[in-house]
Amino acid sequence: MRNSRIPLAWKNLVHQPRRLMIAVCGIGFAVVLMFMQLGFRNALFDSTVALHQRMNADLVITSAARYTVSVKETFSRRRLAQARGCAAIESAWPLYIETAQSIWKNPATGQGHPIRVLAFDPAEPVLLLSDFDATAIIAPGTLAVDRRSKGDYGSPQIGDKIELSDHATRIVGTFELGTDFANDGNCVISSQQYRDYFSLPGSLHDKLADVDVGLLKVRPGIPLADALAQVRQALPDDVRVQTRQQFIDQELAFWQHSTPIGFIFGLGTVMGFIVGVVICYQILYADVDDHMAEFATLKAIGYHNSYFVSVVLQESLWLSAFGFVPGIVAAAALYGVLGWLTGLLLNLTAPRVLGVLFLTLAMCIVSGCLALRRVFQADPAELF
């Protein structure tokens, strides 16, 4: 009964506004730090599979040696013809990717920058890109450019003329895909133009005979697992056949386990958590220390330790709420600015917000538990 009538935790926090403001700033800083580390980590994964998610395919064929899209390993186009011969397959389209020979010359500076070129038959719905009509790139000497490409490529607009790998090209469309940690920008051309731009001089080898990714659509009504088994049985082991989700999982697994990037950002999140625990602990400890006489008095008149545990943990929860709100506002603003500057997909999704909220609550509760040791040291005998 006494506990409900005396909002001691609230009064302890707000009776010194300056200290409360410092506490909110400190915890808010830790919240922003965790959001940014998780944001960069998730941007890595979201951005690297953005292309995969826009592939209009149920099944995907790649070279058996290709463990990530960033590695150039191709397979023979004959494999697509073989896959198309399976009863379960409705269509099979090639997708070509060029990153080594594709140089975009910035029309403003004259400097060349590598750009990822995606090429396919514009008459087929190979990629699901919003606000983009693929038929626009059928005409020779045309391309569409990713609006989220970095500023190194200038500010390309529809109608502008640029140079792509020393070929004069006109921009006829734009789309949104985003950059990743391997590519600063993207553009789309037709497969015929891909052959014209990137075939070796004097070579008789057909550039289109080597496919980077094969996209298969399964006939309606046929289970995906049955179609996958059928295509795998029809093709030799120099190619890998996967569902699109398996293809995405393979890419994510590569970046998670084969590079230190995921670990680094995970460690950064842990460091943000620890920094938050230290800041919150110092704030709570100082508050408890300032009220030792009051706590001793309450103990002398019969209050038990459970009451003080409740007070300190309530203060912890109040601090987590006070610090989380400005933290998420600042993080949202930073996500917007950094996403605009870098082209990375910094998305503030509900599961990620809840995840950082959980970490913030845990951070403050841990700090409160540590500060409780000081409360338990309050001795009524010291009052006399």
mmCIF file of C-alpha atoms in Angstrom:
data_model
loop_
_atom_site.group_PDB
_atom_site.id
_atom_site.type_symbol
_atom_site.label_atom_id
_atom_site.label_comp_id
_atom_site.label_asym_id
_atom_site.label_seq_id
_atom_site.Cartn_x
_atom_site.Cartn_y
_atom_site.Cartn_z
ATOM 1 C CA MET A 1 0.000 0.000 0.000
ATOM 2 C CA ARG A 2 2.780 2.376 0.942
ATOM 3 C CA ASN A 3 4.556 1.670 -2.344
ATOM 4 C CA SER A 4 1.605 2.771 -4.461
ATOM 5 C CA ARG A 5 1.215 6.085 -2.632
ATOM 6 C CA ILE A 6 4.826 7.245 -2.838
ATOM 7 C CA PRO A 7 6.193 7.451 -6.441
ATOM 8 C CA LEU A 8 9.686 7.510 -4.979
ATOM 9 C CA ALA A 9 11.426 6.289 -8.156
ATOM 10 C CA TRP A 10 9.867 9.047 -10.234
ATOM 11 C CA LYS A 11 10.626 11.749 -7.654
ATOM 12 C CA ASN A 12 14.227 10.615 -7.291
ATOM 13 C CA LEU A 13 14.714 11.009 -11.047
ATOM 14 C CA VAL A 14 12.949 14.325 -11.673
ATOM 15 C CA HIS A 15 13.951 16.311 -8.614
ATOM 16 C CA GLN A 16 17.261 17.118 -10.320
ATOM 17 C CA PRO A 17 16.358 18.005 -13.939
ATOM 18 C CA ARG A 18 19.959 18.689 -14.924
ATOM 19 C CA ARG A 19 21.091 15.224 -13.844
ATOM 20 C CA LEU A 20 18.084 13.671 -15.542
ATOM 21 C CA MET A 21 18.925 15.482 -18.792
ATOM 22 C CA ILE A 22 22.511 14.203 -18.649
ATOM 23 C CA ALA A 23 21.210 10.695 -18.004
ATOM 24 C CA VAL A 24 18.840 10.873 -20.983
ATOM 25 C CA CYS A 25 21.655 12.100 -23.242
ATOM 26 C CA GLY A 26 23.975 9.334 -22.085
ATOM 27 C CA ILE A 27 21.461 6.541 -22.557
ATOM 28 C CA GLY A 28 20.251 8.088 -25.810
ATOM 29 C CA PHE A 29 23.840 8.032 -27.048
ATOM 30 C CA ALA A 30 24.102 4.318 -26.264
ATOM 31 C CA VAL A 31 20.780 3.712 -28.056
ATOM 32 C CA VAL A 32 22.013 5.571 -31.154
ATOM 33 C CA LEU A 33 25.275 3.620 -31.052
ATOM 34 C CA MET A 34 23.417 0.293 -31.024
ATOM 35 C CA PHE A 35 21.033 1.442 -33.764
ATOM 36 C CA MET A 36 23.912 2.525 -35.990
ATOM 37 C CA GLN A 37 25.904 -0.678 -35.535
ATOM 38 C CA LEU A 38 22.839 -2.826 -36.204
ATOM 39 C CA GLY A 39 21.853 -0.514 -39.056
ATOM 40 C CA PHE A 40 25.182 -0.913 -40.837
ATOM 41 C CA ARG A 41 25.152 -4.663 -40.215
ATOM 42 C CA ASN A 42 21.630 -5.032 -41.577
ATOM 43 C CA ALA A 43 22.379 -2.661 -44.451
ATOM 44 C CA LEU A 44 25.178 -4.999 -45.449
ATOM 45 C CA PHE A 45 22.836 -7.948 -45.617
ATOM 46 C CA ASP A 46 19.834 -6.092 -47.046
ATOM 47 C CA SER A 47 21.900 -4.369 -49.711
ATOM 48 C CA THR A 48 23.786 -7.467 -50.837
ATOM 49 C CA VAL A 49 20.565 -9.403 -51.466
ATOM 50 C CA ALA A 50 18.576 -6.489 -52.927
ATOM 51 C CA LEU A 51 19.374 -7.719 -56.438
ATOM 52 C CA HIS A 52 18.458 -11.308 -55.530
ATOM 53 C CA GLN A 53 15.082 -10.187 -54.227
ATOM 54 C CA ARG A 54 14.282 -8.430 -57.492
ATOM 55 C CA MET A 55 15.015 -11.453 -59.635
ATOM 56 C CA ASN A 56 11.791 -12.674 -61.183
ATOM 57 C CA ALA A 57 12.503 -16.364 -60.576
ATOM 58 C CA ASP A 58 11.353 -19.414 -58.683
ATOM 59 C CA LEU A 59 14.596 -21.299 -59.285
ATOM 60 C CA VAL A 60 18.089 -19.941 -59.882
ATOM 61 C CA ILE A 61 20.994 -21.485 -61.773
ATOM 62 C CA THR A 62 24.586 -20.426 -61.165
ATOM 63 C CA SER A 63 27.984 -21.907 -61.812
ATOM 64 C CA ALA A 64 28.880 -24.495 -59.181
ATOM 65 C CA ALA A 65 32.005 -22.406 -58.484
ATOM 66 C CA ARG A 66 30.031 -19.231 -57.786
ATOM 67 C CA TYR A 67 29.674 -18.821 -54.011
ATOM 68 C CA THR A 68 28.613 -15.167 -54.125
ATOM 69 C CA VAL A 69 27.245 -12.891 -56.823
ATOM 70 C CA SER A 70 30.312 -10.663 -56.460
ATOM 71 C CA VAL A 71 32.547 -13.419 -57.856
ATOM 72 C CA LYS A 72 32.649 -13.738 -61.637
ATOM 73 C CA GLU A 73 31.910 -17.383 -62.430
ATOM 74 C CA THR A 74 29.720 -18.127 -65.427
ATOM 75 C CA PHE A 75 28.076 -21.193 -66.921
ATOM 76 C CA SER A 76 27.140 -22.200 -70.427
ATOM 77 C CA ARG A 77 23.878 -20.873 -71.823
ATOM 78 C CA ARG A 78 23.161 -24.431 -72.992
ATOM 79 C CA ARG A 79 22.235 -25.256 -69.390
ATOM 80 C CA LEU A 80 19.321 -22.850 -69.650
ATOM 81 C CA ALA A 81 18.109 -24.620 -72.782
ATOM 82 C CA GLN A 82 18.342 -27.932 -70.932
ATOM 83 C CA ALA A 83 16.406 -26.515 -67.983
ATOM 84 C CA ARG A 84 13.769 -25.114 -70.312
ATOM 85 C CA GLY A 85 13.272 -28.643 -71.597
ATOM 86 C CA CYS A 86 12.060 -29.838 -68.197
ATOM 87 C CA ALA A 87 8.291 -30.265 -68.008
ATOM 88 C CA ALA A 88 8.109 -28.233 -64.789
ATOM 89 C CA ILE A 89 9.795 -25.139 -66.239
ATOM 90 C CA GLU A 90 7.765 -22.461 -67.946
ATOM 91 C CA SER A 91 10.587 -20.067 -68.857
ATOM 92 C CA ALA A 92 14.335 -19.621 -68.442
ATOM 93 C CA TRP A 93 16.098 -16.263 -68.786
ATOM 94 C CA PRO A 94 19.792 -15.328 -68.601
ATOM 95 C CA LEU A 95 21.061 -12.433 -66.503
ATOM 96 C CA TYR A 96 24.501 -11.006 -67.216
ATOM 97 C CA ILE A 97 26.534 -9.059 -64.670
ATOM 98 C CA GLU A 98 29.641 -7.039 -65.434
ATOM 99 C CA THR A 99 31.751 -5.241 -62.845
ATOM 100 C CA ALA A 100 35.359 -5.570 -64.045
ATOM 101 C CA GLN A 101 35.187 -3.873 -67.464
ATOM 102 C CA SER A 102 32.288 -1.508 -66.830
ATOM 103 C CA ILE A 103 33.499 2.054 -66.272
ATOM 104 C CA TRP A 104 31.103 4.973 -65.985
ATOM 105 C CA LYS A 105 32.646 8.327 -66.877
ATOM 106 C CA ASN A 106 31.270 11.123 -64.762
ATOM 107 C CA PRO A 107 30.234 13.774 -67.321
ATOM 108 C CA ALA A 108 30.952 16.582 -64.833
ATOM 109 C CA THR A 109 34.478 15.560 -63.793
ATOM 110 C CA GLY A 110 35.533 13.303 -66.660
ATOM 111 C CA GLN A 111 36.673 10.668 -64.142
ATOM 112 C CA GLY A 112 35.775 7.025 -64.600
ATOM 113 C CA HIS A 113 34.264 4.890 -61.828
ATOM 114 C CA PRO A 114 33.473 1.157 -61.835
ATOM 115 C CA ILE A 115 29.759 0.426 -61.936
ATOM 116 C CA ARG A 116 27.796 -2.826 -61.845
ATOM 117 C CA VAL A 117 26.094 -3.458 -65.184
ATOM 118 C CA LEU A 118 23.065 -5.742 -65.284
ATOM 119 C CA ALA A 119 22.056 -6.982 -68.724
ATOM 120 C CA PHE A 120 19.111 -9.054 -69.933
ATOM 121 C CA ASP A 121 16.567 -9.312 -72.705
ATOM 122 C CA PRO A 122 14.336 -6.252 -72.137
ATOM 123 C CA ALA A 123 11.436 -8.060 -73.779
ATOM 124 C CA GLU A 124 11.296 -10.430 -70.778
ATOM 125 C CA PRO A 125 10.401 -9.523 -67.153
ATOM 126 C CA VAL A 126 13.764 -10.650 -65.785
ATOM 127 C CA LEU A 127 14.118 -8.083 -62.975
ATOM 128 C CA LEU A 128 11.296 -6.632 -60.915
ATOM 129 C CA LEU A 129 12.381 -2.999 -60.719
ATOM 130 C CA SER A 130 9.819 -0.422 -59.673
ATOM 131 C CA ASP A 131 9.227 2.675 -61.813
ATOM 132 C CA PHE A 132 11.148 1.140 -64.689
ATOM 133 C CA ASP A 133 9.975 0.097 -68.137
ATOM 134 C CA ALA A 134 12.559 -2.361 -69.476
ATOM 135 C CA THR A 135 11.455 -1.851 -73.070
ATOM 136 C CA ALA A 136 13.026 1.623 -72.889
ATOM 137 C CA ILE A 137 16.509 0.088 -73.171
ATOM 138 C CA ILE A 138 15.768 -1.916 -76.320
ATOM 139 C CA ALA A 139 17.154 0.882 -78.511
ATOM 140 C CA PRO A 140 20.942 0.653 -79.071
ATOM 141 C CA GLY A 141 23.105 2.983 -77.027
ATOM 142 C CA THR A 142 20.675 3.367 -74.118
ATOM 143 C CA LEU A 143 20.644 2.431 -70.461
ATOM 144 C CA ALA A 144 18.800 2.964 -67.207
ATOM 145 C CA VAL A 145 20.631 4.025 -64.060
ATOM 146 C CA ASP A 146 20.041 3.356 -60.385
ATOM 147 C CA ARG A 147 18.851 6.520 -58.628
ATOM 148 C CA ARG A 148 20.538 5.313 -55.413
ATOM 149 C CA SER A 149 24.001 5.130 -56.976
ATOM 150 C CA LYS A 150 26.687 7.147 -55.191
ATOM 151 C CA GLY A 151 27.535 10.680 -56.162
ATOM 152 C CA ASP A 152 30.751 9.573 -57.912
ATOM 153 C CA TYR A 153 28.631 9.052 -61.015
ATOM 154 C CA GLY A 154 27.347 12.611 -61.036
ATOM 155 C CA SER A 155 23.664 13.469 -61.094
ATOM 156 C CA PRO A 156 22.484 11.540 -64.153
ATOM 157 C CA GLN A 157 19.071 12.463 -65.498
ATOM 158 C CA ILE A 158 16.901 10.954 -68.227
ATOM 159 C CA GLY A 159 18.091 12.302 -71.560
ATOM 160 C CA ASP A 160 21.701 12.841 -70.432
ATOM 161 C CA LYS A 161 24.500 11.403 -72.556
ATOM 162 C CA ILE A 162 27.318 9.626 -70.741
ATOM 163 C CA GLU A 163 30.165 7.243 -71.542
ATOM 164 C CA LEU A 164 29.963 3.632 -70.412
ATOM 165 C CA SER A 165 33.205 1.754 -71.078
ATOM 166 C CA ASP A 166 34.113 4.261 -73.828
ATOM 167 C CA HIS A 167 30.724 3.909 -75.537
ATOM 168 C CA ALA A 168 28.483 6.952 -75.864
ATOM 169 C CA THR A 169 25.224 6.052 -74.173
ATOM 170 C CA ARG A 170 21.992 7.881 -73.471
ATOM 171 C CA ILE A 171 20.052 7.548 -70.218
ATOM 172 C CA VAL A 172 16.450 6.585 -70.954
ATOM 173 C CA GLY A 173 15.248 5.461 -67.540
ATOM 174 C CA THR A 174 15.930 5.235 -63.827
ATOM 175 C CA PHE A 175 15.131 2.718 -61.094
ATOM 176 C CA GLU A 176 15.917 2.082 -57.423
ATOM 177 C CA LEU A 177 18.118 -0.798 -56.311
ATOM 178 C CA GLY A 178 20.778 0.584 -53.961
ATOM 179 C CA THR A 179 24.472 0.099 -53.417
ATOM 180 C CA ASP A 180 26.203 -2.555 -51.350
ATOM 181 C CA PHE A 181 29.657 -3.076 -49.927
ATOM 182 C CA ALA A 182 30.999 -4.279 -53.310
ATOM 183 C CA ASN A 183 29.198 -1.967 -55.742
ATOM 184 C CA ASP A 184 28.753 1.811 -55.622
ATOM 185 C CA GLY A 185 26.153 1.976 -58.367
ATOM 186 C CA ASN A 186 24.115 0.037 -60.909
ATOM 187 C CA CYS A 187 22.894 0.469 -64.457
ATOM 188 C CA VAL A 188 20.837 -1.731 -66.746
ATOM 189 C CA ILE A 189 21.397 -2.386 -70.455
ATOM 190 C CA SER A 190 20.060 -4.870 -72.980
ATOM 191 C CA SER A 191 21.855 -8.163 -73.501
ATOM 192 C CA GLN A 192 22.616 -7.180 -77.105
ATOM 193 C CA GLN A 193 24.328 -4.044 -75.874
ATOM 194 C CA TYR A 194 26.191 -6.103 -73.283
ATOM 195 C CA ARG A 195 27.615 -8.159 -76.128
ATOM 196 C CA ASP A 196 28.617 -5.041 -78.071
ATOM 197 C CA TYR A 197 30.224 -3.274 -75.110
ATOM 198 C CA PHE A 198 32.086 -6.056 -73.346
ATOM 199 C CA SER A 199 33.167 -8.596 -75.994
ATOM 200 C CA LEU A 200 36.929 -8.794 -76.353
ATOM 201 C CA PRO A 201 38.197 -7.087 -79.541
ATOM 202 C CA GLY A 202 38.718 -9.611 -82.327
ATOM 203 C CA SER A 203 37.240 -12.458 -80.275
ATOM 204 C CA LEU A 204 34.904 -14.872 -82.047
ATOM 205 C CA HIS A 205 33.492 -16.115 -78.748
ATOM 206 C CA ASP A 206 29.889 -15.082 -78.190
ATOM 207 C CA LYS A 207 29.782 -13.042 -74.980
ATOM 208 C CA LEU A 208 26.167 -14.080 -74.400
ATOM 209 C CA ALA A 209 27.131 -17.764 -74.296
ATOM 210 C CA ASP A 210 28.448 -17.283 -70.738
ATOM 211 C CA VAL A 211 25.632 -16.634 -68.277
ATOM 212 C CA ASP A 212 26.067 -15.251 -64.776
ATOM 213 C CA VAL A 213 22.661 -16.145 -63.316
ATOM 214 C CA GLY A 214 19.872 -18.194 -64.864
ATOM 215 C CA LEU A 215 16.319 -17.405 -63.761
ATOM 216 C CA LEU A 216 13.682 -20.121 -64.050
ATOM 217 C CA LYS A 217 9.923 -19.773 -63.677
ATOM 218 C CA VAL A 218 8.022 -22.891 -62.649
ATOM 219 C CA ARG A 219 4.727 -23.754 -64.339
ATOM 220 C CA PRO A 220 1.690 -22.906 -62.198
ATOM 221 C CA GLY A 221 0.481 -25.726 -59.986
ATOM 222 C CA ILE A 222 3.775 -27.609 -59.849
ATOM 223 C CA PRO A 223 5.340 -27.806 -56.365
ATOM 224 C CA LEU A 224 8.628 -25.947 -56.142
ATOM 225 C CA ALA A 225 10.394 -28.935 -54.588
ATOM 226 C CA ASP A 226 9.326 -31.178 -57.485
ATOM 227 C CA ALA A 227 10.523 -28.649 -60.052
ATOM 228 C CA LEU A 228 13.814 -28.221 -58.225
ATOM 229 C CA ALA A 229 14.422 -31.985 -58.166
ATOM 230 C CA GLN A 230 13.520 -32.276 -61.836
ATOM 231 C CA VAL A 231 15.938 -29.535 -62.940
ATOM 232 C CA ARG A 232 18.734 -30.833 -60.733
ATOM 233 C CA GLN A 233 18.338 -34.255 -62.260
ATOM 234 C CA ALA A 234 18.413 -32.832 -65.780
ATOM 235 C CA LEU A 235 21.537 -30.695 -65.372
ATOM 236 C CA PRO A 236 25.153 -31.781 -64.807
ATOM 237 C CA ASP A 237 27.033 -30.867 -61.660
ATOM 238 C CA ASP A 238 28.923 -27.934 -63.214
ATOM 239 C CA VAL A 239 25.959 -25.757 -62.208
ATOM 240 C CA ARG A 240 24.089 -25.258 -58.943
ATOM 241 C CA VAL A 241 20.297 -25.143 -58.967
ATOM 242 C CA GLN A 242 18.576 -23.515 -55.986
ATOM 243 C CA THR A 243 15.329 -21.920 -55.066
ATOM 244 C CA ARG A 244 15.517 -18.149 -54.965
ATOM 245 C CA GLN A 245 15.384 -18.232 -51.157
ATOM 246 C CA GLN A 246 18.272 -20.715 -51.041
ATOM 247 C CA PHE A 247 20.174 -18.406 -53.364
ATOM 248 C CA ILE A 248 19.557 -15.497 -50.967
ATOM 249 C CA ASP A 249 20.530 -17.617 -47.948
ATOM 250 C CA GLN A 250 23.775 -18.596 -49.668
ATOM 251 C CA GLU A 251 24.675 -14.944 -50.221
ATOM 252 C CA LEU A 252 23.847 -14.025 -46.623
ATOM 253 C CA ALA A 253 25.833 -16.985 -45.280
ATOM 254 C CA PHE A 254 28.874 -15.889 -47.276
ATOM 255 C CA TRP A 255 28.854 -12.379 -45.806
ATOM 256 C CA GLN A 256 28.009 -13.623 -42.312
ATOM 257 C CA HIS A 257 30.577 -16.385 -42.025
ATOM 258 C CA SER A 258 33.256 -15.752 -44.658
ATOM 259 C CA THR A 259 33.980 -12.099 -43.885
ATOM 260 C CA PRO A 260 34.624 -10.299 -40.565
ATOM 261 C CA ILE A 261 32.160 -7.524 -41.379
ATOM 262 C CA GLY A 262 29.175 -9.106 -39.654
ATOM 263 C CA PHE A 263 31.276 -9.896 -36.588
ATOM 264 C CA ILE A 264 32.673 -6.354 -36.436
ATOM 265 C CA PHE A 265 29.259 -4.724 -36.422
ATOM 266 C CA GLY A 266 27.981 -7.326 -33.949
ATOM 267 C CA LEU A 267 30.898 -6.468 -31.671
ATOM 268 C CA GLY A 268 30.083 -2.766 -32.100
ATOM 269 C CA THR A 269 26.551 -3.449 -30.891
ATOM 270 C CA VAL A 270 27.909 -5.241 -27.818
ATOM 271 C CA MET A 271 30.224 -2.290 -27.147
ATOM 272 C CA GLY A 272 27.258 0.077 -27.377
ATOM 273 C CA PHE A 273 25.396 -2.097 -24.869
ATOM 274 C CA ILE A 274 28.356 -2.081 -22.458
ATOM 275 C CA VAL A 275 28.776 1.696 -22.793
ATOM 276 C CA GLY A 276 25.088 2.087 -21.988
ATOM 277 C CA VAL A 277 25.384 -0.167 -18.931
ATOM 278 C CA VAL A 278 28.316 1.886 -17.620
ATOM 279 C CA ILE A 279 26.566 5.227 -18.185
ATOM 280 C CA CYS A 280 23.290 4.090 -16.654
ATOM 281 C CA TYR A 281 25.078 2.459 -13.714
ATOM 282 C CA GLN A 282 26.979 5.647 -12.903
ATOM 283 C CA ILE A 283 23.768 7.644 -12.992
ATOM 284 C CA LEU A 284 21.853 5.242 -10.768
ATOM 285 C CA TYR A 285 24.762 4.793 -8.381
ATOM 286 C CA ALA A 286 25.114 8.554 -7.937
ATOM 287 C CA ASP A 287 21.381 8.875 -7.356
ATOM 288 C CA VAL A 288 21.363 6.107 -4.770
ATOM 289 C CA ASP A 289 24.440 7.522 -3.065
ATOM 290 C CA ASP A 290 22.779 10.938 -2.749
ATOM 291 C CA HIS A 291 19.802 9.347 -1.021
ATOM 292 C CA MET A 292 21.563 6.963 1.332
ATOM 293 C CA ALA A 293 20.267 8.817 4.376
ATOM 294 C CA GLU A 294 16.698 8.586 3.098
ATOM 295 C CA PHE A 295 17.076 4.896 2.329
ATOM 296 C CA ALA A 296 18.500 4.281 5.812
ATOM 297 C CA THR A 297 15.558 6.144 7.334
ATOM 298 C CA LEU A 298 13.086 4.049 5.379
ATOM 299 C CA LYS A 299 14.872 0.909 6.527
ATOM 300 C CA ALA A 300 14.670 2.146 10.125
ATOM 301 C CA ILE A 301 10.886 2.555 9.919
ATOM 302 C CA GLY A 302 10.413 -0.931 8.488
ATOM 303 C CA TYR A 303 10.788 -0.915 4.739
ATOM 304 C CA HIS A 304 12.330 -4.110 3.413
ATOM 305 C CA ASN A 305 14.980 -4.583 0.735
ATOM 306 C CA SER A 306 12.317 -5.698 -1.734
ATOM 307 C CA TYR A 307 10.922 -2.153 -1.660
ATOM 308 C CA PHE A 308 14.304 -0.647 -2.533
ATOM 309 C CA VAL A 309 14.783 -3.217 -5.305
ATOM 310 C CA SER A 310 11.451 -2.075 -6.728
ATOM 311 C CA VAL A 311 12.432 1.611 -6.514
ATOM 312 C CA VAL A 312 15.800 1.207 -8.242
ATOM 313 C CA LEU A 313 14.418 -1.034 -10.978
ATOM 314 C CA GLN A 314 11.607 1.436 -11.591
ATOM 315 C CA GLU A 315 14.201 4.160 -12.006
ATOM 316 C CA SER A 316 16.008 1.891 -14.472
ATOM 317 C CA LEU A 317 12.878 1.409 -16.547
ATOM 318 C CA TRP A 318 12.084 5.121 -16.519
ATOM 319 C CA LEU A 319 15.608 5.892 -17.693
ATOM 320 C CA SER A 320 15.383 3.319 -20.489
ATOM 321 C CA ALA A 321 12.156 4.949 -21.724
ATOM 322 C CA PHE A 322 13.539 8.487 -21.416
ATOM 323 C CA GLY A 323 16.729 7.545 -23.280
ATOM 324 C CA PHE A 324 15.128 5.366 -25.968
ATOM 325 C CA VAL A 325 12.783 8.028 -27.363
ATOM 326 C CA PRO A 326 15.424 10.627 -28.320
ATOM 327 C CA GLY A 327 17.740 7.785 -29.331
ATOM 328 C CA ILE A 328 15.359 6.373 -31.947
ATOM 329 C CA VAL A 329 14.546 9.868 -33.251
ATOM 330 C CA ALA A 330 18.256 10.618 -33.725
ATOM 331 C CA ALA A 331 18.853 7.193 -35.284
ATOM 332 C CA ALA A 332 15.999 7.669 -37.769
ATOM 333 C CA ALA A 333 17.464 11.004 -38.838
ATOM 334 C CA LEU A 334 20.946 9.511 -39.219
ATOM 335 C CA TYR A 335 19.553 6.551 -41.188
ATOM 336 C CA GLY A 336 17.942 8.971 -43.621
ATOM 337 C CA VAL A 337 21.059 11.094 -44.075
ATOM 338 C CA LEU A 338 23.466 8.155 -44.392
ATOM 339 C CA GLY A 339 21.119 6.270 -46.714
ATOM 340 C CA TRP A 340 20.961 9.330 -48.952
ATOM 341 C CA LEU A 341 24.746 9.812 -48.895
ATOM 342 C CA THR A 342 25.778 6.178 -49.368
ATOM 343 C CA GLY A 343 22.828 4.552 -51.131
ATOM 344 C CA LEU A 344 22.795 1.764 -48.525
ATOM 345 C CA LEU A 345 19.454 0.306 -47.429
ATOM 346 C CA LEU A 346 19.314 1.555 -43.847
ATOM 347 C CA ASN A 347 15.826 0.432 -42.883
ATOM 348 C CA LEU A 348 14.313 1.077 -39.457
ATOM 349 C CA THR A 349 11.953 -1.885 -39.369
ATOM 350 C CA ALA A 350 9.650 -2.819 -36.478
ATOM 351 C CA PRO A 351 11.594 -5.986 -35.496
ATOM 352 C CA ARG A 352 14.824 -3.986 -35.364
ATOM 353 C CA VAL A 353 13.241 -1.231 -33.276
ATOM 354 C CA LEU A 354 11.895 -3.842 -30.858
ATOM 355 C CA GLY A 355 15.302 -5.501 -30.734
ATOM 356 C CA VAL A 356 17.064 -2.279 -29.702
ATOM 357 C CA LEU A 357 14.250 -1.503 -27.241
ATOM 358 C CA PHE A 358 14.812 -4.900 -25.636
ATOM 359 C CA LEU A 359 18.571 -4.238 -25.452
ATOM 360 C CA THR A 360 17.900 -0.819 -23.895
ATOM 361 C CA LEU A 361 15.641 -2.323 -21.238
ATOM 362 C CA ALA A 362 18.188 -5.045 -20.515
ATOM 363 C CA MET A 363 20.966 -2.456 -20.384
ATOM 364 C CA CYS A 364 19.173 -0.342 -17.778
ATOM 365 C CA ILE A 365 17.981 -3.303 -15.714
ATOM 366 C CA VAL A 366 21.520 -4.692 -15.517
ATOM 367 C CA SER A 367 22.726 -1.268 -14.390
ATOM 368 C CA GLY A 368 19.966 -1.129 -11.792
ATOM 369 C CA CYS A 369 20.899 -4.546 -10.430
ATOM 370 C CA LEU A 370 24.511 -3.414 -10.083
ATOM 371 C CA ALA A 371 23.446 -0.200 -8.303
ATOM 372 C CA LEU A 372 21.351 -2.198 -5.815
ATOM 373 C CA ARG A 373 24.510 -3.246 -4.009
ATOM 374 C CA ARG A 374 24.877 0.341 -2.805
ATOM 375 C CA VAL A 375 21.260 0.423 -1.560
ATOM 376 C CA PHE A 376 21.770 -2.729 0.473
ATOM 377 C CA GLN A 377 24.682 -1.005 2.242
ATOM 378 C CA ALA A 378 22.326 1.591 3.753
ATOM 379 C CA ASP A 379 22.510 1.111 7.543
ATOM 380 C CA PRO A 380 19.930 2.744 9.881
ATOM 381 C CA ALA A 381 22.551 2.803 12.664
ATOM 382 C CA GLU A 382 24.537 5.397 10.694
ATOM 383 C CA LEU A 383 21.702 7.899 11.258
ATOM 384 C CA PHE A 384 22.459 8.002 14.963
#
